mmCIF file of C-alpha atoms in Angstrom:
data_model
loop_
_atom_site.group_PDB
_atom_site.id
_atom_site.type_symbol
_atom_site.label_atom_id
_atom_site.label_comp_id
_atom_site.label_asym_id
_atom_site.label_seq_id
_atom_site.Cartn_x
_atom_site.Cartn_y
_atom_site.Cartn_z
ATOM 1 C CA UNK A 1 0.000 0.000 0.000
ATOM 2 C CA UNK A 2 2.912 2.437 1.070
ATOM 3 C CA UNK A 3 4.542 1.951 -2.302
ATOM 4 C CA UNK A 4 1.306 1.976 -4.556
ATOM 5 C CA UNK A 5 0.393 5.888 -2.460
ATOM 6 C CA UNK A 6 4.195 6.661 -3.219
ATOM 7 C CA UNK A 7 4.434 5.851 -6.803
ATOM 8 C CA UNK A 8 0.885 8.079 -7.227
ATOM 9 C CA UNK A 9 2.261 10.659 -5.445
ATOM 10 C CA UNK A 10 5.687 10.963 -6.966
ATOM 11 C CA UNK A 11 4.215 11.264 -10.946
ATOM 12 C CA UNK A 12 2.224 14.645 -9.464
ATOM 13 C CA UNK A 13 5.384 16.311 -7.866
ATOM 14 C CA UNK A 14 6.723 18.987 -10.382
ATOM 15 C CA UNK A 15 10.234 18.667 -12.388
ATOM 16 C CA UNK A 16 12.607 17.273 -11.883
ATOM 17 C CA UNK A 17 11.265 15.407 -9.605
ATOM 18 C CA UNK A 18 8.805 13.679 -11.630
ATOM 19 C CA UNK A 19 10.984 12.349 -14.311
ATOM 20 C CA UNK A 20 12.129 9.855 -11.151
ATOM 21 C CA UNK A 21 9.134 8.414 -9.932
ATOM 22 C CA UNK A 22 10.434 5.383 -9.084
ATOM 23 C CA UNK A 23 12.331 6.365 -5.810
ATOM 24 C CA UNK A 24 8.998 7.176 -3.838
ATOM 25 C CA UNK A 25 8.067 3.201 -3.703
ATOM 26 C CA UNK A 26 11.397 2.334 -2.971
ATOM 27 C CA UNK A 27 11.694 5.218 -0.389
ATOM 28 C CA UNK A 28 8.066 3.312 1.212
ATOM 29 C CA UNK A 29 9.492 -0.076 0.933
ATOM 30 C CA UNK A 30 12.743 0.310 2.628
ATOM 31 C CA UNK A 31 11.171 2.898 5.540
ATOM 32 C CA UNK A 32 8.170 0.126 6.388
ATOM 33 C CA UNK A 33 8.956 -1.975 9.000
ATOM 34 C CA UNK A 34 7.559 -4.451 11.262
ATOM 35 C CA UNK A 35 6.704 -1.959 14.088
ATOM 36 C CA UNK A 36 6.055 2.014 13.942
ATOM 37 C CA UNK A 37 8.919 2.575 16.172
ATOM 38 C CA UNK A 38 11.428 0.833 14.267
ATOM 39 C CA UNK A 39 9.600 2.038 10.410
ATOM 40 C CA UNK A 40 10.386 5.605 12.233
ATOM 41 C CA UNK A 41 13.696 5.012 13.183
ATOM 42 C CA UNK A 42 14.410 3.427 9.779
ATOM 43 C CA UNK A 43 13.306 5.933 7.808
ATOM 44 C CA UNK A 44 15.580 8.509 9.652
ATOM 45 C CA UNK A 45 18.424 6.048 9.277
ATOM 46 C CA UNK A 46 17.862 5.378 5.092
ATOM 47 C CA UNK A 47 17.716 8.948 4.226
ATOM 48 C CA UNK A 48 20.126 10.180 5.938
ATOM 49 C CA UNK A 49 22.057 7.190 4.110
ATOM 50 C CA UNK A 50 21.105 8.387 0.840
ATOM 51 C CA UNK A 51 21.890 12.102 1.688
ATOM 52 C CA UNK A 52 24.921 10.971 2.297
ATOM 53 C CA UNK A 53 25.791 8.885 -0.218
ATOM 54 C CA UNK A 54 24.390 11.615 -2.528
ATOM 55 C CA UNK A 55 26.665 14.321 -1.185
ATOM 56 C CA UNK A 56 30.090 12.664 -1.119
ATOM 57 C CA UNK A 57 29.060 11.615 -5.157
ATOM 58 C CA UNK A 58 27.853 15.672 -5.273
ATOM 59 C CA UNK A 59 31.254 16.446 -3.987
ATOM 60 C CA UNK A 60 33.687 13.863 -6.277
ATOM 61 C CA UNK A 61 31.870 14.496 -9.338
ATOM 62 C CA UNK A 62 32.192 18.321 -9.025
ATOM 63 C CA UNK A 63 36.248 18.193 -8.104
ATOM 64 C CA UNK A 64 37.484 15.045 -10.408
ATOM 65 C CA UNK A 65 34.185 14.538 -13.034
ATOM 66 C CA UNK A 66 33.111 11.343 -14.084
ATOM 67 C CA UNK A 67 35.512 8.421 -14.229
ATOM 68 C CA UNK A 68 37.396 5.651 -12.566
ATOM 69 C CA UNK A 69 39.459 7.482 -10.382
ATOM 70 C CA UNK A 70 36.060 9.018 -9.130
ATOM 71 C CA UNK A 71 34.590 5.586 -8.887
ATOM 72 C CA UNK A 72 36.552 4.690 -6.387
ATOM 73 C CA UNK A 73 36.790 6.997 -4.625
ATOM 74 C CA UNK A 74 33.337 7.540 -4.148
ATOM 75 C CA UNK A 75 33.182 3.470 -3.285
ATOM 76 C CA UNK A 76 36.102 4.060 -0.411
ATOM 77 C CA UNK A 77 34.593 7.156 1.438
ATOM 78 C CA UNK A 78 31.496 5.661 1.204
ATOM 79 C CA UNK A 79 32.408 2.694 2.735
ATOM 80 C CA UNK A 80 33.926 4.612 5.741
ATOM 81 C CA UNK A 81 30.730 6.051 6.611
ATOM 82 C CA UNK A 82 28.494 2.838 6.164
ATOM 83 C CA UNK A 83 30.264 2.708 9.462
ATOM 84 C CA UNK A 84 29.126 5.522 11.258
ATOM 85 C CA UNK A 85 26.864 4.618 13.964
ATOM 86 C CA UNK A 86 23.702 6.968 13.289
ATOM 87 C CA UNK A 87 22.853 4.983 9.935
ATOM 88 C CA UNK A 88 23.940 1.406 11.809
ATOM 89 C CA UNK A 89 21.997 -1.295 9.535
ATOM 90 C CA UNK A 90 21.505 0.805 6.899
ATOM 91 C CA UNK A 91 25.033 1.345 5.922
ATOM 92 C CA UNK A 92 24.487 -0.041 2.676
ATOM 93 C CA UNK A 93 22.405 2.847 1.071
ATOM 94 C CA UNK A 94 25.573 4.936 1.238
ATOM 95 C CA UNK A 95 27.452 3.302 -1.238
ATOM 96 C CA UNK A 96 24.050 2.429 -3.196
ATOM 97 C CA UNK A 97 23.638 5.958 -2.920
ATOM 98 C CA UNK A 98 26.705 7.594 -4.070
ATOM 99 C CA UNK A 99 26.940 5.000 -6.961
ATOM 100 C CA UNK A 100 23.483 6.114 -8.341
ATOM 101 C CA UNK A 101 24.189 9.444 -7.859
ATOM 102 C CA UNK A 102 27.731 9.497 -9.736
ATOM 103 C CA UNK A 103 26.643 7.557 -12.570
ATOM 104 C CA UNK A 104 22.948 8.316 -13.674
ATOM 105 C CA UNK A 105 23.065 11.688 -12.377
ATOM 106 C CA UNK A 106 26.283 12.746 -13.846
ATOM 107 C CA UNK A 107 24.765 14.727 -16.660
ATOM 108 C CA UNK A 108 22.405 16.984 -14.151
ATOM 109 C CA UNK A 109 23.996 15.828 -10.867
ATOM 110 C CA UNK A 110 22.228 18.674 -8.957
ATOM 111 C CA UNK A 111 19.020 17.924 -10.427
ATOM 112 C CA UNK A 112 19.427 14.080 -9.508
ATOM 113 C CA UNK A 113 20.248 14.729 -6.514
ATOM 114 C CA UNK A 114 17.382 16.582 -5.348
ATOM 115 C CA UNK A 115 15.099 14.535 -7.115
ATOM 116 C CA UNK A 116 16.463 11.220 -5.243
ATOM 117 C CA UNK A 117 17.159 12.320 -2.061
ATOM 118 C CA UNK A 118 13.187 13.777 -2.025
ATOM 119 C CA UNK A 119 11.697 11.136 -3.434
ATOM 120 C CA UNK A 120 13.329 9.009 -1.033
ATOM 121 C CA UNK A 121 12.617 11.039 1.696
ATOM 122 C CA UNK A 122 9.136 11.630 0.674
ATOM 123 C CA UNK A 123 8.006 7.749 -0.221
ATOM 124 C CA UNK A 124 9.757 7.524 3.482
ATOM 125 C CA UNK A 125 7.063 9.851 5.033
ATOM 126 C CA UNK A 126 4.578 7.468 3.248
ATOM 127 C CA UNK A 127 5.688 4.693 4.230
ATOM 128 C CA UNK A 128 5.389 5.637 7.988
ATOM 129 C CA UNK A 129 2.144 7.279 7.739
ATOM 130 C CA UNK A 130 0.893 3.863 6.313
ATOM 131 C CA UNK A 131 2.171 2.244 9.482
ATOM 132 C CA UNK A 132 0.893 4.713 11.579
ATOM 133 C CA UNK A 133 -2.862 4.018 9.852
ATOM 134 C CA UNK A 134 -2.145 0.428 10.241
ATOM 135 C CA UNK A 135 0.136 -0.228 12.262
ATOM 136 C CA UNK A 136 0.962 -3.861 12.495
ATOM 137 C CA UNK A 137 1.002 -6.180 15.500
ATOM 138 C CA UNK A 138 3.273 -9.593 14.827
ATOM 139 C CA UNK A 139 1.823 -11.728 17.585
ATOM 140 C CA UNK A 140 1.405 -14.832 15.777
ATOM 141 C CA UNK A 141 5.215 -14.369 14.090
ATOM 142 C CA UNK A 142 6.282 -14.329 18.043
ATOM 143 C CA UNK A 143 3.409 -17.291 18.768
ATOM 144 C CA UNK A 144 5.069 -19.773 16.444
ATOM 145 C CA UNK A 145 8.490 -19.183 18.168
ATOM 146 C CA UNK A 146 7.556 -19.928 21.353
ATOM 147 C CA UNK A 147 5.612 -23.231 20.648
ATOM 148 C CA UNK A 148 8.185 -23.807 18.377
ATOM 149 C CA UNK A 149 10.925 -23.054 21.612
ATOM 150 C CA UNK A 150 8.568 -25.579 23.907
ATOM 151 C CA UNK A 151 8.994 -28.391 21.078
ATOM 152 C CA UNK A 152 12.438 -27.959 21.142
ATOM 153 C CA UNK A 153 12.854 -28.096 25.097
ATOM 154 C CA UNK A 154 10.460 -31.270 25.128
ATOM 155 C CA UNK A 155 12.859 -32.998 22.463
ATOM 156 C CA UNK A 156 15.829 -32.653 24.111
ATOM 157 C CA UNK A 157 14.344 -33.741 27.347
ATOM 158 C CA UNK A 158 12.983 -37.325 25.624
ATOM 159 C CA UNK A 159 16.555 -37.355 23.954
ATOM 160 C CA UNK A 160 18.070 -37.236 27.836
ATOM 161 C CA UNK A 161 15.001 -39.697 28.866
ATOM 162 C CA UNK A 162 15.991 -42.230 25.880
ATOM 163 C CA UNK A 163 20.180 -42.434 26.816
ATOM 164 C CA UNK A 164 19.154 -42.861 30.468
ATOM 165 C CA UNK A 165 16.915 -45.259 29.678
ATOM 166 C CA UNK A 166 19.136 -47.083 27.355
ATOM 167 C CA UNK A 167 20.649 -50.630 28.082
ATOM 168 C CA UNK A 168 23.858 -49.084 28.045
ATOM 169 C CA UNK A 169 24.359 -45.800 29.279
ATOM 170 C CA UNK A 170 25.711 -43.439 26.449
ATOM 171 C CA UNK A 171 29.606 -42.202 26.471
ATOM 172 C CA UNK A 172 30.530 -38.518 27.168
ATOM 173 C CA UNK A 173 30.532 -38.214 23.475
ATOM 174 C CA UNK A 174 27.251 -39.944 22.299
ATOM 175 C CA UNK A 175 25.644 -37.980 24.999
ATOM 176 C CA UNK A 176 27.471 -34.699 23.185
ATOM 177 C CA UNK A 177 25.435 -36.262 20.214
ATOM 178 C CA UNK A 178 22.524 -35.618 21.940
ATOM 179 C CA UNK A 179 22.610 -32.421 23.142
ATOM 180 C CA UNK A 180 20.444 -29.318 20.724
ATOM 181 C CA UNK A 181 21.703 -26.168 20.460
ATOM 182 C CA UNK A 182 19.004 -24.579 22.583
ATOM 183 C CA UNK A 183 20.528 -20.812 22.471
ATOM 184 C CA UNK A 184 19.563 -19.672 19.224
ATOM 185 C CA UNK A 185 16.062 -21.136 19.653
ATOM 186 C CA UNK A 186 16.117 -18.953 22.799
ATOM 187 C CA UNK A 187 17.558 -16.144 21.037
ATOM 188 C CA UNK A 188 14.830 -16.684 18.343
ATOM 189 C CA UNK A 189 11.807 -16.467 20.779
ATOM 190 C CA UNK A 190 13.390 -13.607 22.614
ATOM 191 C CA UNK A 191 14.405 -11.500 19.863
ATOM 192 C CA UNK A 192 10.640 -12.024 18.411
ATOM 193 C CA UNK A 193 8.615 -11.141 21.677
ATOM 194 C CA UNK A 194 10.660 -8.227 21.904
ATOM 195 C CA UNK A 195 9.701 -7.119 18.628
ATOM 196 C CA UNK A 196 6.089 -7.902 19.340
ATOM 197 C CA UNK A 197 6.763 -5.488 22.911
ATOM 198 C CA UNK A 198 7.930 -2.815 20.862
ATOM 199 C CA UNK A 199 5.593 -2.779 17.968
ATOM 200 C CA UNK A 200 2.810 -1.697 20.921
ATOM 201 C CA UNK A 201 4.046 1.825 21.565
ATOM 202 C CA UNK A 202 2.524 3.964 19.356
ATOM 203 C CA UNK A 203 0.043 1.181 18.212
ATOM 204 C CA UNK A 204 -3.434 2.557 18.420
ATOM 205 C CA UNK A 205 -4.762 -1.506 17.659
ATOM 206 C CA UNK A 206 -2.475 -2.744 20.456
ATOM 207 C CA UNK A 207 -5.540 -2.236 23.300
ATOM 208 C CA UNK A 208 -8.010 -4.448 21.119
ATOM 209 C CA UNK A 209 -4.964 -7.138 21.682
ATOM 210 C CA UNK A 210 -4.077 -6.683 24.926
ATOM 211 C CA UNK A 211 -4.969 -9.832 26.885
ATOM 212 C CA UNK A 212 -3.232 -11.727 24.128
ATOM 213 C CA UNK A 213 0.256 -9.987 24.481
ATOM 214 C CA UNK A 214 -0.075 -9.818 27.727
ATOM 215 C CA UNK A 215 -0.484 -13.606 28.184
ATOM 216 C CA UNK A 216 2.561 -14.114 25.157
ATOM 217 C CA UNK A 217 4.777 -11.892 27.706
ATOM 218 C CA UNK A 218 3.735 -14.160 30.539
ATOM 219 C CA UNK A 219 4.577 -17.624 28.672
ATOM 220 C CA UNK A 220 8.105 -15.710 27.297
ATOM 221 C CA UNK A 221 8.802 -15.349 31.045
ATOM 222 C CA UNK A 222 8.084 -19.188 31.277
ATOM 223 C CA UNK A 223 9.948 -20.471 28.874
ATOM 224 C CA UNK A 224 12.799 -18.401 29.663
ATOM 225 C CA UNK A 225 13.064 -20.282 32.898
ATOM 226 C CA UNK A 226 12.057 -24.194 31.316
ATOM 227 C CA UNK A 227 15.033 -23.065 28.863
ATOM 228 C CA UNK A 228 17.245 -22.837 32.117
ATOM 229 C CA UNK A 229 15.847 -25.718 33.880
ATOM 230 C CA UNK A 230 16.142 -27.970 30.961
ATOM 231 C CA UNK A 231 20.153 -26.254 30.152
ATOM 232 C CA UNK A 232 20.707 -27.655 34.063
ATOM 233 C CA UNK A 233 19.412 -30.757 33.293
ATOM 234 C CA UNK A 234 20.942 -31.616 30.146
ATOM 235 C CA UNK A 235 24.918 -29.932 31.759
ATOM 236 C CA UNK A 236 24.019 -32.520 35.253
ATOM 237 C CA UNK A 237 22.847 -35.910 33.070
ATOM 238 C CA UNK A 238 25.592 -35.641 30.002
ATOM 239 C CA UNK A 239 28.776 -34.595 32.287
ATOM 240 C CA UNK A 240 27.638 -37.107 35.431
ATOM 241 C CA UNK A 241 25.770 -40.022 33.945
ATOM 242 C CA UNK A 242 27.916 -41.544 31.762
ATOM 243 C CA UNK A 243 28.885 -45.080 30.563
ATOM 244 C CA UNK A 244 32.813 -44.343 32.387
ATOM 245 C CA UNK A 245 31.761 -42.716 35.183
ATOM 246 C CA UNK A 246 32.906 -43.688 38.567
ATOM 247 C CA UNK A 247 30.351 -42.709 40.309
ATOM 248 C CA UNK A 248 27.116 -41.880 38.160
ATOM 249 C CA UNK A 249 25.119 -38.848 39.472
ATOM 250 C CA UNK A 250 21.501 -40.966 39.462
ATOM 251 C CA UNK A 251 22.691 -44.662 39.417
ATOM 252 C CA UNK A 252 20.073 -47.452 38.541
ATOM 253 C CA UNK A 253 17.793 -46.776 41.287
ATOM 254 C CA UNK A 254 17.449 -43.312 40.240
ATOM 255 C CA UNK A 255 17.415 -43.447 36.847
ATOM 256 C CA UNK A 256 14.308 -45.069 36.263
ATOM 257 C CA UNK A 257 12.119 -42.291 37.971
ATOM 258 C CA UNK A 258 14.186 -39.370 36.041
ATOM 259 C CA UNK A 259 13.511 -40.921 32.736
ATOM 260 C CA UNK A 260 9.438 -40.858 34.195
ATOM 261 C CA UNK A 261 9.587 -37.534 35.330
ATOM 262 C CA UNK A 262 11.467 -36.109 32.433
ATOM 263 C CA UNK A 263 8.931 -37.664 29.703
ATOM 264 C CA UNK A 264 6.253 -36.215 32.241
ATOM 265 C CA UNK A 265 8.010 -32.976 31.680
ATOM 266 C CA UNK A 266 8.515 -33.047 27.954
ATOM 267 C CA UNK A 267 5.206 -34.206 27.324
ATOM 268 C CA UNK A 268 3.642 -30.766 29.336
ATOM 269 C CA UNK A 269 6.005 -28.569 27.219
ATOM 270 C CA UNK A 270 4.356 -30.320 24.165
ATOM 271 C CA UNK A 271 1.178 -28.425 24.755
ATOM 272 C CA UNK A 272 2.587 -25.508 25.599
ATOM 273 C CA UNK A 273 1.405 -22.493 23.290
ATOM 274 C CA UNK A 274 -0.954 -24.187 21.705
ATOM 275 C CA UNK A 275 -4.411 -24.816 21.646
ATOM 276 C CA UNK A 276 -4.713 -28.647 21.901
ATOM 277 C CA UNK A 277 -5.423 -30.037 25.641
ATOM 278 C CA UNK A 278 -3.742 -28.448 28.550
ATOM 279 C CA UNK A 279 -0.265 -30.001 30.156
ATOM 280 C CA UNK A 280 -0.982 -33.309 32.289
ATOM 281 C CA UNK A 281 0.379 -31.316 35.129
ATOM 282 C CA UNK A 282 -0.748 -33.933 37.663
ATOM 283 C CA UNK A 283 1.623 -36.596 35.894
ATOM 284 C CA UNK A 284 4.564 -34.528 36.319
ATOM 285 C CA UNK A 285 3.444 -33.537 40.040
ATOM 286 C CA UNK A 286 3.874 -37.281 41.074
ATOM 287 C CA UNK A 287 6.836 -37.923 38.744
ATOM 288 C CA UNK A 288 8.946 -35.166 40.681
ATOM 289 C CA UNK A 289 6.930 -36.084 44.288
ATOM 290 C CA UNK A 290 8.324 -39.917 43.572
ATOM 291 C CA UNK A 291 12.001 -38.791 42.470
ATOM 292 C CA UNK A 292 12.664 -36.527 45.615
ATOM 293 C CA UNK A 293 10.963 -39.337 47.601
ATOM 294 C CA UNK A 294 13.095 -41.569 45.966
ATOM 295 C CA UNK A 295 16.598 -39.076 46.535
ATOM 296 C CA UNK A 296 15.995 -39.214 49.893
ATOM 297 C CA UNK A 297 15.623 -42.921 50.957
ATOM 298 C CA UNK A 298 18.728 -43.112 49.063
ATOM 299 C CA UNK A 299 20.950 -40.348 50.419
ATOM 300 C CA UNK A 300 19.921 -42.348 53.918
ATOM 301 C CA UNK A 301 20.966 -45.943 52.648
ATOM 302 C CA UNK A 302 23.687 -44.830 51.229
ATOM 303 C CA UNK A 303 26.863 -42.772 52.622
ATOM 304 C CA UNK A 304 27.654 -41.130 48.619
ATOM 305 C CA UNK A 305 27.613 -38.000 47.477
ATOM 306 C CA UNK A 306 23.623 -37.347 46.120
ATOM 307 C CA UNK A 307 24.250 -34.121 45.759
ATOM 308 C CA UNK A 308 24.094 -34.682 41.942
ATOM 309 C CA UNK A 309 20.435 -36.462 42.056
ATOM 310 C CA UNK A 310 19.608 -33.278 44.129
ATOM 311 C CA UNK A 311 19.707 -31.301 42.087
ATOM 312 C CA UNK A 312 17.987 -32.381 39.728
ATOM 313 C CA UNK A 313 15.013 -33.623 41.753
ATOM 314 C CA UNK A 314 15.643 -29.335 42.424
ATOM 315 C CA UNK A 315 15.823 -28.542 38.743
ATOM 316 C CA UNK A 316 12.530 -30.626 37.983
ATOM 317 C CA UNK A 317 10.686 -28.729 40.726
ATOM 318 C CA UNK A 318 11.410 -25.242 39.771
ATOM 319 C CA UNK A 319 9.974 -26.495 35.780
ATOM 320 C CA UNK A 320 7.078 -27.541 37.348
ATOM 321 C CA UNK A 321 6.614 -24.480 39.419
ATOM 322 C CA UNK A 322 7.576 -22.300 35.959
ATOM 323 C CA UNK A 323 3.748 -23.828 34.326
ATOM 324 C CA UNK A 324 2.083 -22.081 37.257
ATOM 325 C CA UNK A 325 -0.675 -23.252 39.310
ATOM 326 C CA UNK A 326 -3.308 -21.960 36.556
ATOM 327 C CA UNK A 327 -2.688 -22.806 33.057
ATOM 328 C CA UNK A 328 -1.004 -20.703 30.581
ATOM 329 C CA UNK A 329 -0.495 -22.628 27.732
ATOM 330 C CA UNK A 330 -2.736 -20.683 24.772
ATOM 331 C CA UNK A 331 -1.360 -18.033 23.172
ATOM 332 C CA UNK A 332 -4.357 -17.288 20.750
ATOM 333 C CA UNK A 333 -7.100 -17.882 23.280
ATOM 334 C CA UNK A 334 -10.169 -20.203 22.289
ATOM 335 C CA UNK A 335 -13.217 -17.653 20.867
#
């Protein structure tokens, strides 16, 4: 829509700014972002870009003229100030800029100029008022990554449930085969509900979705904390419970009632953010009542460290306490 507006509007805006329509949509395209703050912020950030890119081309063109020597030139300064920190991510547009300028507009380089710096700056105007009149809301871009973050957690909790419940426990290095990369899921979910946080200020929609956010924010928090509790997990069963370990952090005894309590546990974070049934939080209530039942009778019969088995009757606690004692599991709601 912002680029559509833009291209009308730049064929009614006198000479010479009309013979380059063309700039106003991609002035709207590159200003229109996911979230009015950052389509603001963008906006200032490409211009000034372009202005810049436009002036050092301005400049070279006017002392050495058109040519190689001017070429790079042009490419080299350029580059320098892609650097500078008040056009940070848009860097690019400098060089894009100055190239555009020095070689289309070398035959009326003032006139060029002006007409692609405005149009820039004008479909940039456009492109935030469009935001501003509709300004978008990515819940369900934010949704997806945390049910897609719960999946993950529950998978690598049935992969630590399947080597501890193996005939043979796995070596240090088949239980390294085992272990996800659970930071950039993290990362992923974090980086998204912040987004979603930011694209409420200055959203006039963001009341008629309030209870939604509100409950994403609270599930974010969550997960944040499974994420931990299944990182201690994963660090206590792959460095202590191996196949050459002297003294295994669980043993046999123990074992057994982990690999219950963490299917119990994967199985809840199945269903979280979605809207299929709730968790089956009573199954993982008596998986982790049995397990620090079962840490105890054997810290008495036995004069070993348990320390190990502790904690992680610990770890399994706080997840459970993370799912709340009312559910929050959809995202979308149910009406």
């Amino acid at each position: 829509m912002a680029a559509v507006v833009a291209w009308l509007l730049g064929q009614l805006v006198p000479p010479p700014l009309a013979d380059y329509p063309y700039y106003a949509p991609l002035g709207a395209v590159i200003s229109t972002g996911f979230t009015v703050a950052s389509s603001v912020r963008e906006a200032a950030r490409t211009v000034l870009a372009v202005l810049l890119g436009a002036g050092v081309a301005a400049l070279v063109d006017l002392s050495l003229g058109p040519g190689l020597l001017a070429l790079g030139l042009v490419v080299a300064v350029s580059t320098v100030l892609a650097g500078w920190r008040p056009v940070a991510g848009t860097g690019t547009w400098v060089a894009t800029s100055a190239i555009f300028v020095l070689i289309l507009g070398n035959t009326n380089p003032q006139a060029y100029v002006g007409a692609y710096a405005g149009l820039i700056a004008l479909g940039a105007l456009i492109g935030i008022g469009v935001n501003l009149l509709l300004p978008p809301l990515p819940l369900s871009v934010s949704e997806r990554e945390l049910t897609s973050l719960g999946g993950v957690l529950a998978d690598q909790l049935r992969r630590l449930a399947d080597g501890l419940g193996a005939e043979q426990l796995p070596t240090a290095q088949e239980w390294q085969d085992r272990r996800l990369e659970l930071e950039p899921v993290v990362g992923r979910a974090r980086a998204s509900v912040a987004t979603t946080q930011e694209a409420r200020r200055g959203n006039w929609l963001a009341r008629w979705w309030a209870e939604r956010s509100t409950r994403q924010t609270d599930l974010a928090h969550r997960l944040e904390i499974h994420a931990r509790v299944v990182d201690v997990l994963t660090l206590t069963v792959t460095e202590q419970e191996t196949r050459d370990a002297e003294e295994p952090a669980l043993g046999p005894r123990l074992r057994t009632v982990v690999v219950d309590a963490l299917g119990a546990y994967a199985d809840a974070l199945d269903r979280v953010g979605t809207d299929t049934e709730p968790p089956d939080l009573d199954a993982l209530d008596a998986a982790t009542t049995r397990l620090r039942e079962e840490v105890r009778e054997v810290a008495r019969q036995s004069s070993s460290d348990s320390f190990s088995a502790a904690s992680v009757a610990v770890a399994l606690e706080r997840g459970r306490r993370a799912f709340g004692e009312e559910d929050v599991t959809t995202l979308g709601g149910r009406d």
